[in-house]
């Protein structure tokens, strides 16, 4: 009973949680019917793709998207993904009903439409009066706004896949772009310097992180741009100011209209910039056309004043020549006089060299002549490095050939670079300056640097070091080649020696095999021949059978000897036997059917010898006994094997007829016995002594060091 109560309690406690989960699901799937409910979503919430269904007005339409206003606020909408033929035509002012879902935009939520239905046409909402700072903040994304200003310039453009007109508008606080598909090209000239009111959709511009950089206004309606005050038909009838009164203080703000200034040309880069002076003040002018003006021309410039890098600039200027004067003289300056910018006191006569024609002397440090970059001469003037730029034309050869260390005098336009903001004391701080040459003739060589300088000395030292390194590398390479060649020759010599060793070994082995065959097969065949002859002369069957049995044993022993010779080719130490024991077996096999007596003896305790020594001594003894049997007719043969600490000796002595050792037959007569003995003795590193005289028997003694 208690268990059932606990189960029920747990079940009831779980019911509220299930209900909360259901509410969460309902909230996620709830229909959104206002734009504000979408704009207030975070990125994560917008990605939940809430269903959307609402009615409203189109403010702006592009081929792939449109801006939708539901009567309270507006939002960016993406069109349904269809082909161009089935795409619904949309225009500003149409009323539509949309269905779709929320989505995360590049910087703000948007609506991904799945269905758009045009229900009619209606009136556009009342635009919101905005300021420049509010416009640039990005909070008015996709909102219908209006703002007053002055047209600065206008040109044809293409934005959001639509052709139109782009107008630069100056307003209180700065400039922005007004893009319209309804402003005709004929209207562009009348917009410049006119006071206008623009109405359209605010479209912020973002970086790749989604941060707001600035905002433009775009409109597709015909009344998106209204001229509230027309500009002067003659630009040069605009407000005239002097070069010394630019941006004067005024307690009342007025729209930024054209200003007209007059000055003498000090430098001209056609289509890029012009510099003018009134003898005391200077100004940089950005022309609207590609006209060419000569130095000394007196011109009037009608344009819009701006502050650029803390100095005034006249932009979008229309220029006319009103006379000519002698070319202005440059001001001789030093780095200290150029960089000492101060807040001018009343009635101060301090010269301002920004955009002015100056002359400077210094020592040439380096020549910068890199492809794709302006040609520059780097001067050292009183300890300050001053770049001298030649950007508007190809530098002649004489400038490229000036040697560093030469003293130069240059004339050109001074361009000062200041800190981004004034210092604490509200004074600008000049960080550096450069001089912009007007022509190659602005460079005068006062003194030429000596040919022999630190740079060339360093080059000479570097060349010497390089030659030494090259010589060391060559020596190292030659030594390496010599060593490599020596190694190759040594390897070739080793290969030759190896081949000679193989040939000598092969020859020696062939000789040994021949001796083995002579000592085994020939002796065995001789023994068999004796037994067969004995069978022929045997007086009884028993004696013949005995001789036949001995012949069979001799053949068997011959087969063992042949096997031993083949095995000796492998030169293994397995199966080592005692020499005296083998000699007894051999004597029994050779002399058992003869009247000759043979005895094996010797001094010293018998010990095992290596296979090579044992087999060769055994073969020498066999050859000696066989020779005695065939040639000496002995009655007794004595075989002695003596062992000492440092040698072993074999002595075979018979009492036969003997022979003359100096006239013994050799290999040329077809007798290989004695030669085979000598070769075997040499093979085991021993010495052979042969003593024989006619009628006094024969003694063969072999001594082998241990």
PDB file of N, CA and C in Angstrom, residues 47 98 185 330 376 566 597:
ATOM      1  N   UNK A  47      16.954  31.249 -35.574  1.00  0.00           N
ATOM      2  CA  UNK A  47      17.284  29.992 -36.257  1.00  0.00           C
ATOM      3  C   UNK A  47      16.323  28.862 -35.921  1.00  0.00           C
ATOM      4  N   UNK A  98       2.277  37.441 -46.756  1.00  0.00           N
ATOM      5  CA  UNK A  98       3.444  36.555 -46.825  1.00  0.00           C
ATOM      6  C   UNK A  98       3.289  35.422 -45.826  1.00  0.00           C
ATOM      7  N   UNK A 185      19.146  59.927 -65.397  1.00  0.00           N
ATOM      8  CA  UNK A 185      20.478  60.509 -65.618  1.00  0.00           C
ATOM      9  C   UNK A 185      20.439  62.016 -65.858  1.00  0.00           C
ATOM     10  N   UNK A 330      59.625  78.114 -54.241  1.00  0.00           N
ATOM     11  CA  UNK A 330      59.494  77.190 -53.109  1.00  0.00           C
ATOM     12  C   UNK A 330      60.068  77.796 -51.835  1.00  0.00           C
ATOM     13  N   UNK A 376      61.146  56.165 -55.234  1.00  0.00           N
ATOM     14  CA  UNK A 376      61.442  57.014 -54.084  1.00  0.00           C
ATOM     15  C   UNK A 376      62.936  57.174 -53.897  1.00  0.00           C
ATOM     16  N   UNK A 566      84.507 -36.286 -51.160  1.00  0.00           N
ATOM     17  CA  UNK A 566      83.403 -35.348 -51.437  1.00  0.00           C
ATOM     18  C   UNK A 566      83.046 -34.557 -50.194  1.00  0.00           C
ATOM     19  N   UNK A 597     104.001 -57.523 -44.131  1.00  0.00           N
ATOM     20  CA  UNK A 597     103.506 -57.187 -42.794  1.00  0.00           C
ATOM     21  C   UNK A 597     103.568 -55.682 -42.623  1.00  0.00           C
TER      22      UNK A 597
END
